[in-house]
CSV table of C-alpha atoms in Angstrom, one decimal:
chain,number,residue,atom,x,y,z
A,740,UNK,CA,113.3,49.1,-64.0
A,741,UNK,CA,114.3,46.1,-65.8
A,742,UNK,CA,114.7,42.4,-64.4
A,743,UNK,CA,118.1,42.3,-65.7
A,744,UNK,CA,119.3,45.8,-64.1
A,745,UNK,CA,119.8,43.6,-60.7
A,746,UNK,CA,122.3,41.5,-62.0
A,747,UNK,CA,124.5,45.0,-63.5
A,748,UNK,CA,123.7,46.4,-59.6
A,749,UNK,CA,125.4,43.7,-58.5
A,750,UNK,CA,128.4,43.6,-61.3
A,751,UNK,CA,128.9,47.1,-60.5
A,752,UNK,CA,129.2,46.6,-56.7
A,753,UNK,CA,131.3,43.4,-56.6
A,754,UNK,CA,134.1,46.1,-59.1
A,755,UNK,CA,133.6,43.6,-61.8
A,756,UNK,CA,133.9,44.2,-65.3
A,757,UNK,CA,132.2,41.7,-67.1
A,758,UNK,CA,128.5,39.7,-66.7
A,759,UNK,CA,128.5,36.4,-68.3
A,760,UNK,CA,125.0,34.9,-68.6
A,761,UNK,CA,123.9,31.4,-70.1
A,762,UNK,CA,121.2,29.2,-70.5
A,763,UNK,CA,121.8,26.3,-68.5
A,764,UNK,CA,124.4,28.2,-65.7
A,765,UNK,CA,124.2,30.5,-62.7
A,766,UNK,CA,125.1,34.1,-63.7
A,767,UNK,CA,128.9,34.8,-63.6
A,768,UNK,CA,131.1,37.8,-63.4
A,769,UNK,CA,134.7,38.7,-64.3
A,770,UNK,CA,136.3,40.0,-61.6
A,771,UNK,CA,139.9,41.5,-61.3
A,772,UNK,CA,140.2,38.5,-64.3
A,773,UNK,CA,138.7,35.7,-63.1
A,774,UNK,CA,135.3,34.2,-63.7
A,775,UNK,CA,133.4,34.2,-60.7
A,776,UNK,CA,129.9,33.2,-59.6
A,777,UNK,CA,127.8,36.6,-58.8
A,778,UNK,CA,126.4,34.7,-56.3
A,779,UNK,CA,127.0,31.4,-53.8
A,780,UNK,CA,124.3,28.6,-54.8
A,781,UNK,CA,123.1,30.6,-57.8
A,782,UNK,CA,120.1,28.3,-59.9
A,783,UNK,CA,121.0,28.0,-63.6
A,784,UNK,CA,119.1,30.0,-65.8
A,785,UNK,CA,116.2,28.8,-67.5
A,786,UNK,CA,115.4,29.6,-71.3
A,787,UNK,CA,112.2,31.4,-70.0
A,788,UNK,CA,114.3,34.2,-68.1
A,789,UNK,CA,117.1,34.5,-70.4
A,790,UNK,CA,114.1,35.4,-73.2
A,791,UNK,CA,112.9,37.7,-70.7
A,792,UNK,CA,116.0,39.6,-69.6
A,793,UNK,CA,117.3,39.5,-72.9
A,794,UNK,CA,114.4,41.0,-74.6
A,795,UNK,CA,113.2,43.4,-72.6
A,796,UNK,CA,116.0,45.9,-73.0
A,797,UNK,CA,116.6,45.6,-76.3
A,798,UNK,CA,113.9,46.8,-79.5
A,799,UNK,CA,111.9,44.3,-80.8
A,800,UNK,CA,113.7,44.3,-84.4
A,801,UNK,CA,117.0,44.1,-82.5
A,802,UNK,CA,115.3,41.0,-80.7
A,803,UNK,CA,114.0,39.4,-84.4
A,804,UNK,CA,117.5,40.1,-85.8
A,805,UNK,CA,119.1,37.9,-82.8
A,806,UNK,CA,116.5,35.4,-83.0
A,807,UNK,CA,117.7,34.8,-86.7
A,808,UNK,CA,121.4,35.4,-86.8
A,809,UNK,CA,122.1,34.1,-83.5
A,810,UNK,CA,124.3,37.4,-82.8
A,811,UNK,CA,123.8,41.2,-81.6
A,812,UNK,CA,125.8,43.9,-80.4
A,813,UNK,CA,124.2,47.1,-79.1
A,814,UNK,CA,124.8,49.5,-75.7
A,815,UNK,CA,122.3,49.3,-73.3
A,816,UNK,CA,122.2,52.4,-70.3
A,817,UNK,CA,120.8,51.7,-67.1
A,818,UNK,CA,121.1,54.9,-65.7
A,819,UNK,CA,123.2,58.3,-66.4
A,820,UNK,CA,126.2,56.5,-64.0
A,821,UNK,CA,126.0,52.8,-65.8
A,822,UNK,CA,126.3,52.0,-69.5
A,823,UNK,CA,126.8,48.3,-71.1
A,824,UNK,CA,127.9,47.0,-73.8
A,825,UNK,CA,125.9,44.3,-74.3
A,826,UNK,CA,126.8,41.0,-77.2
A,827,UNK,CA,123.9,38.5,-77.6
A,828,UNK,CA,124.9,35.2,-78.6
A,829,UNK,CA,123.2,31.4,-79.2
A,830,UNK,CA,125.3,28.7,-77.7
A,831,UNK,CA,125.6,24.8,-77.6
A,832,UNK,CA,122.9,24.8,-74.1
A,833,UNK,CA,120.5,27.9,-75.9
A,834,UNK,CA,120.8,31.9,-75.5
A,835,UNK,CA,123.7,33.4,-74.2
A,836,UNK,CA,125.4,37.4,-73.4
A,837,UNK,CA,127.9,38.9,-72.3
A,838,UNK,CA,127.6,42.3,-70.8
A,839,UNK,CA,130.8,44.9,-70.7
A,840,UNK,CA,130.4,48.1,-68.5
A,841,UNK,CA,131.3,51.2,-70.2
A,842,UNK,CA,132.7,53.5,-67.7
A,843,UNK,CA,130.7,57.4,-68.2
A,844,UNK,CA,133.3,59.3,-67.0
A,845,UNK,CA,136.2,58.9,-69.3
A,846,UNK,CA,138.8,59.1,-67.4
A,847,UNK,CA,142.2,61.2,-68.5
A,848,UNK,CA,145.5,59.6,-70.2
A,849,UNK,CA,146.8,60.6,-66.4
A,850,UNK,CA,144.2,58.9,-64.3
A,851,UNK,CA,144.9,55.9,-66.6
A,852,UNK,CA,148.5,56.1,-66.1
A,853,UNK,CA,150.0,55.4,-69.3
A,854,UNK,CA,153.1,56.8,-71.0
A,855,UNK,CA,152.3,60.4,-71.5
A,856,UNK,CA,154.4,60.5,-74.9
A,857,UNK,CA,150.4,59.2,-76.2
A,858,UNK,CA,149.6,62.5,-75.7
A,859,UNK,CA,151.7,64.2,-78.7
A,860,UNK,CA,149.9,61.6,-81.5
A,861,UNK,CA,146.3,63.6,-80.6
A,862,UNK,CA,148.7,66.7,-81.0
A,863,UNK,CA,149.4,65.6,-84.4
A,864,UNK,CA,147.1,66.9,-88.0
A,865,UNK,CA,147.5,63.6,-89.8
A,866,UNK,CA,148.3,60.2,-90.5
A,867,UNK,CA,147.1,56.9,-89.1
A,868,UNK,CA,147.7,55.8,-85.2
A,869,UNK,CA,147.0,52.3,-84.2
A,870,UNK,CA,146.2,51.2,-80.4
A,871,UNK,CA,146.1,47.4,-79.8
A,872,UNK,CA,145.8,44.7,-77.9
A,873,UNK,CA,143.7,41.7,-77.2
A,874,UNK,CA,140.2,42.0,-76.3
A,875,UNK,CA,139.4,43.2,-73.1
A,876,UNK,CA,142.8,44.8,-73.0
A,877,UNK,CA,141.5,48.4,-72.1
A,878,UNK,CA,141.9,49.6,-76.1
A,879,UNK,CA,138.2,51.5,-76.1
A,880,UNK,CA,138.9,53.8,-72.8
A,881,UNK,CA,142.5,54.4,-74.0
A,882,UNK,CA,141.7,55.9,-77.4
A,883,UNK,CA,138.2,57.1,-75.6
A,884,UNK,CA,141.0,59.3,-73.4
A,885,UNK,CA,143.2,60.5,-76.1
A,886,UNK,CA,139.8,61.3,-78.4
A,887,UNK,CA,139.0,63.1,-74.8
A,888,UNK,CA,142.4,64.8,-75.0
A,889,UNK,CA,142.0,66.3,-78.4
A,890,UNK,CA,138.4,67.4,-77.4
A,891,UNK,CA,139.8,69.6,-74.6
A,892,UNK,CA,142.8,71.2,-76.4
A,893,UNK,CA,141.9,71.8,-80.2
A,894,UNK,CA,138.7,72.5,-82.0
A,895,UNK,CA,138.4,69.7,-84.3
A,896,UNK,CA,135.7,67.6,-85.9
A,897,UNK,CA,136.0,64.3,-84.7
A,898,UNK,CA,134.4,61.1,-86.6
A,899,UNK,CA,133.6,58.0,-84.5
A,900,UNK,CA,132.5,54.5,-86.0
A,901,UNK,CA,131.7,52.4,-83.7
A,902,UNK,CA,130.0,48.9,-83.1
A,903,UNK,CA,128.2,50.1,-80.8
A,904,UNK,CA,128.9,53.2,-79.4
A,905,UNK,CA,131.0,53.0,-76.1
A,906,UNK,CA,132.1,56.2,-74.2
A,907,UNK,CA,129.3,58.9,-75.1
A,908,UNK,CA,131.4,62.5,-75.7
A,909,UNK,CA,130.3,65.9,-74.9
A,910,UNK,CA,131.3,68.4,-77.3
A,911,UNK,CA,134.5,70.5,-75.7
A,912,UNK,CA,136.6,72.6,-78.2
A,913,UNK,CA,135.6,70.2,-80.9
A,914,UNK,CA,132.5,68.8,-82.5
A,915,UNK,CA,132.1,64.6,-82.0
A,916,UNK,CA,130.0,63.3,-84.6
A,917,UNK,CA,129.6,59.5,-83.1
A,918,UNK,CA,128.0,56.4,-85.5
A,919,UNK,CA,127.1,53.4,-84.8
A,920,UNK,CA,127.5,50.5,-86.7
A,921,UNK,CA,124.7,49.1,-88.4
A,922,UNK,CA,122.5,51.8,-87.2
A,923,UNK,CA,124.0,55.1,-88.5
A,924,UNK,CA,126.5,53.4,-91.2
A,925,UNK,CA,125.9,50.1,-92.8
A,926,UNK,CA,130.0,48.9,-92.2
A,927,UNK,CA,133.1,50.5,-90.8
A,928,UNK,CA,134.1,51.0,-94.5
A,929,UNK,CA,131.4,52.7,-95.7
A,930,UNK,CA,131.6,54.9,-91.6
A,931,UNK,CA,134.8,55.8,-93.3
A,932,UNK,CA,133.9,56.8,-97.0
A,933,UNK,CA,131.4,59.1,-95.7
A,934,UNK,CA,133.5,61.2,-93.4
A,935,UNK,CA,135.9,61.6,-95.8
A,936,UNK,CA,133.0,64.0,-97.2
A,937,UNK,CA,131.9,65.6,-93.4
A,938,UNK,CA,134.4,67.7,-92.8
A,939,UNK,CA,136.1,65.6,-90.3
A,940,UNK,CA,139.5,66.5,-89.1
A,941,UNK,CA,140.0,63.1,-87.1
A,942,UNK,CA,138.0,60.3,-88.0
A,943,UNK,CA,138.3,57.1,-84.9
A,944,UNK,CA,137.4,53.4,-86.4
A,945,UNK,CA,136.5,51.0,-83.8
A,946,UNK,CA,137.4,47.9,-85.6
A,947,UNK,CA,139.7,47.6,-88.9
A,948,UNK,CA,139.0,44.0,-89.6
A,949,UNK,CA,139.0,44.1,-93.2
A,950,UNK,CA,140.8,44.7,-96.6
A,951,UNK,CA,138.5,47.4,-97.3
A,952,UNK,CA,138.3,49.2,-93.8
A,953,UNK,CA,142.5,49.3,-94.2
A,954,UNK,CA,142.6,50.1,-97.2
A,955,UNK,CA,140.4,53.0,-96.9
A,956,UNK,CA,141.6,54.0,-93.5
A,957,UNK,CA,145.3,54.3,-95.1
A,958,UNK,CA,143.5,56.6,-97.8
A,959,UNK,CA,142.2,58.8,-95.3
A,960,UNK,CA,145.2,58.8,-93.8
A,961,UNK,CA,147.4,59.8,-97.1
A,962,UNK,CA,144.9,62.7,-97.8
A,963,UNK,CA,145.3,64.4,-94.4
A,964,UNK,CA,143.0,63.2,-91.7
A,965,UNK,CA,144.6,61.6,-88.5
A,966,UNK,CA,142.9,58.1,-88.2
A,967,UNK,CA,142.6,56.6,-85.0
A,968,UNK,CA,141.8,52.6,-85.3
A,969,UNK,CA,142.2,49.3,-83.6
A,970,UNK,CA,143.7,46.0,-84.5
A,971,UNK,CA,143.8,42.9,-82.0
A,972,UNK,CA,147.6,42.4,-82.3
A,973,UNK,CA,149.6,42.3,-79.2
A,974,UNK,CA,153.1,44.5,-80.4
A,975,UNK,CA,154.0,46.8,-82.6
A,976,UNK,CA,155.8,44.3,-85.4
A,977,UNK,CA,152.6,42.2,-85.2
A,978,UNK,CA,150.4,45.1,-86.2
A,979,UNK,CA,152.5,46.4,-89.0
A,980,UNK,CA,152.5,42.4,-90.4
A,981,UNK,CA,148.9,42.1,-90.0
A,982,UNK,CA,148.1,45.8,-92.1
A,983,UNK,CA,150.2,44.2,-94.8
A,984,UNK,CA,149.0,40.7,-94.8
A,985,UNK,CA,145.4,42.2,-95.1
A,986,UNK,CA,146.5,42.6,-98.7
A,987,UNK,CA,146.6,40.3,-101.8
A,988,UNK,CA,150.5,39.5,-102.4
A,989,UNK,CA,150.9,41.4,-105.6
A,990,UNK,CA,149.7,44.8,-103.4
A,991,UNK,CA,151.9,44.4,-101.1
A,992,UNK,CA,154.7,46.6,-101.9
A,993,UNK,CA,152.6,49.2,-103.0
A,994,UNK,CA,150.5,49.1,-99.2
A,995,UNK,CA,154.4,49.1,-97.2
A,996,UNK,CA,155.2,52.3,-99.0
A,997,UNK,CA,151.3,53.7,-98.2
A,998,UNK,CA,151.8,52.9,-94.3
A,999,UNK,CA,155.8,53.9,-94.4
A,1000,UNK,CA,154.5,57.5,-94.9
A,1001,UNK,CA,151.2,57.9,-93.2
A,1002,UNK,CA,151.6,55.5,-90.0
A,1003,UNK,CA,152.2,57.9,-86.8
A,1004,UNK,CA,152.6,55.0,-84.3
A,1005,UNK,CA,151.7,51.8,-83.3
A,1006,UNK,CA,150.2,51.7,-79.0
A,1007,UNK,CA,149.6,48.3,-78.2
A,1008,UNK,CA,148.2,47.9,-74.8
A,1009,UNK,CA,148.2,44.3,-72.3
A,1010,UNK,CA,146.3,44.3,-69.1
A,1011,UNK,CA,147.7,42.3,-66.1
A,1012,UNK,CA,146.9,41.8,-63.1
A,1013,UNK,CA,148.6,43.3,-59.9
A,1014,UNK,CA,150.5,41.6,-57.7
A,1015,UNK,CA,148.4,42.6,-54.3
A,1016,UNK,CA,145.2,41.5,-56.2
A,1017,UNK,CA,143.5,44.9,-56.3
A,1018,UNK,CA,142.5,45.2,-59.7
A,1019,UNK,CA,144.9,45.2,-62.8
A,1020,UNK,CA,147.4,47.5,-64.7
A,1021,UNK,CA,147.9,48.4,-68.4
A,1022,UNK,CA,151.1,48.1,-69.9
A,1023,UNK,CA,152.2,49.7,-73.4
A,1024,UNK,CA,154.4,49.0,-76.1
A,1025,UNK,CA,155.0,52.4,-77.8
A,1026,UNK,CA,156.0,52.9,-81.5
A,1027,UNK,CA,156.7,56.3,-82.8
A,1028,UNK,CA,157.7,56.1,-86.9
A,1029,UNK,CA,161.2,57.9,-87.7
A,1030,UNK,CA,162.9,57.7,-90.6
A,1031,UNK,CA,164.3,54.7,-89.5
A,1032,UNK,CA,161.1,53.2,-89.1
A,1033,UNK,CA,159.7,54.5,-92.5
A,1034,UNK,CA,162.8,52.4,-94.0
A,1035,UNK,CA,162.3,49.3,-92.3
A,1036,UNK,CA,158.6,49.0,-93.3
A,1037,UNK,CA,159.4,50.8,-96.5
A,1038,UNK,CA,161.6,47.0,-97.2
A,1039,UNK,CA,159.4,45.0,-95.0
A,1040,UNK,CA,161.8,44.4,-92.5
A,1041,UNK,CA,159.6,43.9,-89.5
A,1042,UNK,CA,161.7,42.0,-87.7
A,1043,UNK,CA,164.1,45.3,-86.8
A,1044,UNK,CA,161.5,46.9,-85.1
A,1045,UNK,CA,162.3,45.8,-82.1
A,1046,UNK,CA,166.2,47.4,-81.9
A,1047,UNK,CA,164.1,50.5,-83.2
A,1048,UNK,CA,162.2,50.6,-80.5
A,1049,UNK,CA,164.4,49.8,-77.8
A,1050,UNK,CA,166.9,52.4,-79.3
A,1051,UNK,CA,164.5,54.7,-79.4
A,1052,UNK,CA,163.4,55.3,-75.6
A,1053,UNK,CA,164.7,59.0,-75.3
A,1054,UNK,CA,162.0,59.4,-78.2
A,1055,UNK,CA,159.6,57.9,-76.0
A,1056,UNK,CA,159.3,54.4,-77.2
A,1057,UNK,CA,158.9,51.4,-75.2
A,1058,UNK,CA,159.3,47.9,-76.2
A,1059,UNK,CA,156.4,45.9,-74.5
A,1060,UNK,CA,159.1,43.4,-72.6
A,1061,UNK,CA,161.3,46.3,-71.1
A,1062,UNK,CA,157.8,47.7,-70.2
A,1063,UNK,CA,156.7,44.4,-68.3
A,1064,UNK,CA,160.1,43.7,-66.7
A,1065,UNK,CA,160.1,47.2,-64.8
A,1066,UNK,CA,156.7,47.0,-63.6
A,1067,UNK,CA,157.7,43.4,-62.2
A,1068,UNK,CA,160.8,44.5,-60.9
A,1069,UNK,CA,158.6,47.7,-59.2
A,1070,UNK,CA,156.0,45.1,-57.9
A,1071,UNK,CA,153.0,46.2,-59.4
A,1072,UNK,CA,152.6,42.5,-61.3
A,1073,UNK,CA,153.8,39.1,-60.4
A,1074,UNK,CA,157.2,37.2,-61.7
A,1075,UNK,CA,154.4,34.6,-62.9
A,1076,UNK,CA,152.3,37.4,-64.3
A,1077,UNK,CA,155.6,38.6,-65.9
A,1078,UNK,CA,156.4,35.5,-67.4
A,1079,UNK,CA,153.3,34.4,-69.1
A,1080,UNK,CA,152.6,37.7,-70.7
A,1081,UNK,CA,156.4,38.3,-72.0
A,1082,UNK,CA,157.3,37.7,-75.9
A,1083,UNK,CA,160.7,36.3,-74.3
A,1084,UNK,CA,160.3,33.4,-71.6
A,1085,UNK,CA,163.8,33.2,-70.8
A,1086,UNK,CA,164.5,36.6,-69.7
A,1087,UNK,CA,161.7,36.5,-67.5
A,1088,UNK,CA,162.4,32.7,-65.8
A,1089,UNK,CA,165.1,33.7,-63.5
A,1090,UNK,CA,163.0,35.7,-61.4
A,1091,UNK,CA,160.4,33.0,-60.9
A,1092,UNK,CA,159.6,30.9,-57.8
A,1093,UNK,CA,162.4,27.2,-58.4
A,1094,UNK,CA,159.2,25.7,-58.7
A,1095,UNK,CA,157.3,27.3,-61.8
A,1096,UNK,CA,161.1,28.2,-63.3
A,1097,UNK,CA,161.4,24.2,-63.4
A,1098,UNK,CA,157.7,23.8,-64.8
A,1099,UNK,CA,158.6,25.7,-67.5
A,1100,UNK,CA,161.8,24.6,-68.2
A,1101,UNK,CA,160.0,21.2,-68.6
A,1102,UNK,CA,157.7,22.8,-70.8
A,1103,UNK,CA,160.0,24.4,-73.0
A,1104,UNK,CA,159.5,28.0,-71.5
């Protein structure tokens, strides 16, 4: 048993979801999303048993490699009910980590309660889906339920590239090949080039952060795989911008015309937390591409999305601030919640306390 493995005991049994650890502080957790002290009157950590913890679940290149770059990312399992992901980092006071727990039951698109109209883009044989949201946001056990989906109901060769590997699959109906970045594949681009010569049906990229991870991934996309992949936009306009922007100006047309045939739909995902405190709740903005949709990115438009998407709820689309305002109105989040998560204060400002409402009227809300 390792030193450290006391500290994720006690994560996992305060219902926390994050363990923050620095030279030079007491150990802290994130819980319900606040950063909290694990434990009253904690000691700071000493460089001597962050070293220790640190190293001793982790190889000793993985170790070296931290040592030099001052970064590391890798998933770390305690046992077969608790898996981490675990990022090493140096800091102003000396070595620091953060630790994520990765949930090994992956739970269903119903036990996670989001829109079910997610469902029909794992129904689909190709094109390019995007879920996103801030980090933290709940993006990885989303997709990790809709890869889960497929695996149930189709027999498919699914493709994951990952940094590192989250959710571990069992093969269902379909095969899941899962690689980790840079253990199995050297970059998410290069992930991506090879499964375009594995047979893959469904290829899921965990991070498409560059011009050459987009580029390829709408490639993939044009020549018949479905592409799952994540972006750390907040809406559905935002994400269609930043796929463009990704591009040198003089590309640009020809990348709008690219993602006006091959983009599926745009999930981006916010987590808030509930109004009675127990835990928090996911909330979607759902785009599904129409023809209408097509055209607007087709003329860079972006700015219509919106109407789009609010027009089109019989379809199953859901514009992110109609999404917050019935879950506020329902009670499941806060007026204050409501309000500092919306895209449009002043719809939101009536229904705060006088109070805040005149705090952010001074502000400018």
């Amino acid at each position: 048993m390792a030193y450290i493995d006391e500290l994720f005991r006690a994560l996992i049994e305060n219902g926390a979801s994050d363990l923050h650890l620095a030279e030079g502080q007491p150990p802290k957790i994130r819980r319900h999303g606040e950063i909290v002290p694990i434990w009253p009157d904690s000691p700071p950590l000493t460089r001597e048993q962050m070293a220790y913890m640190l190293s001793e679940i982790c190889t000793p290149e993985k170790w070296q490699k931290y040592e030099e770059c001052g970064d590391l990312d890798f998933a770390y399992q305690m046992d077969e009910n608790s898996r981490f992901r675990c990022n090493y980092l140096k800091q102003a006071h000396g070595y620091g980590a953060v630790f994520r727990i990765i949930p090994t039951k992956i739970l269903t698109l119903e036990q996670l309660n989001v829109p079910q109209v997610i469902k029909e883009f794992g129904d689909m044989r190709g094109g390019i889906v995007l879920v996103t949201g801030p980090t933290g946001s709940g993006k990885s056990t989303t997709l990790a339920a809709l890869i889960d989906y497929i695996n149930t109901n189709y027999g498919r060769h699914i493709v994951t590239i990952e940094e590192p590997i989250e959710f571990v699959h069992r093969n269902k109906r379909s095969i899941i090949t899962q690689r980790e970045v840079p253990e199995h594949a050297p970059t998410f681009a290069s992930g991506l080039k090879a499964a375009l010569r594995e047979d893959a049906d469904i290829v899921l990229v965990g991070e498409m952060r560059d011009l050459e991870t987009i580029s390829l991934a709408l490639t993939a996309a044009e020549t018949g795989l479905l592409v799952f992949g994540t972006l750390h936009t907040n809406n559905a306009r935002k994400t269609v911008d930043r796929m463009i922007d990704a591009f040198p100006a003089d590309q640009q047309s020809q990348v709008r015309t690219m993602l006006a045939s091959s983009l599926r739909g745009v999930v981006a995902q916010l987590l808030f937390k509930k109004a009675d405190g127990k835990g928090r709740v996911a909330i979607n903005e759902i785009l599904k591409v129409n023809n209408a949709v097509s055209a607007i990115i087709r003329e860079g438009a972006t700015q219509k999305l919106q109407d789009v998407i609010v027009a089109g709820k019989a379809e199953g689309m859901q514009f992110m601030d109609d999404a917050i305002w019935e879950k506020m109105l329902d009670g499941t989040i806060s007026p204050h919640e409501a309000y500092m998560k919306a895209i449009d204060k002043k719809r939101f400002q009536g229904a705060l306390p006088p109070e805040e409402s005149d705090l952010a009227n001074a502000s400018g809300g």
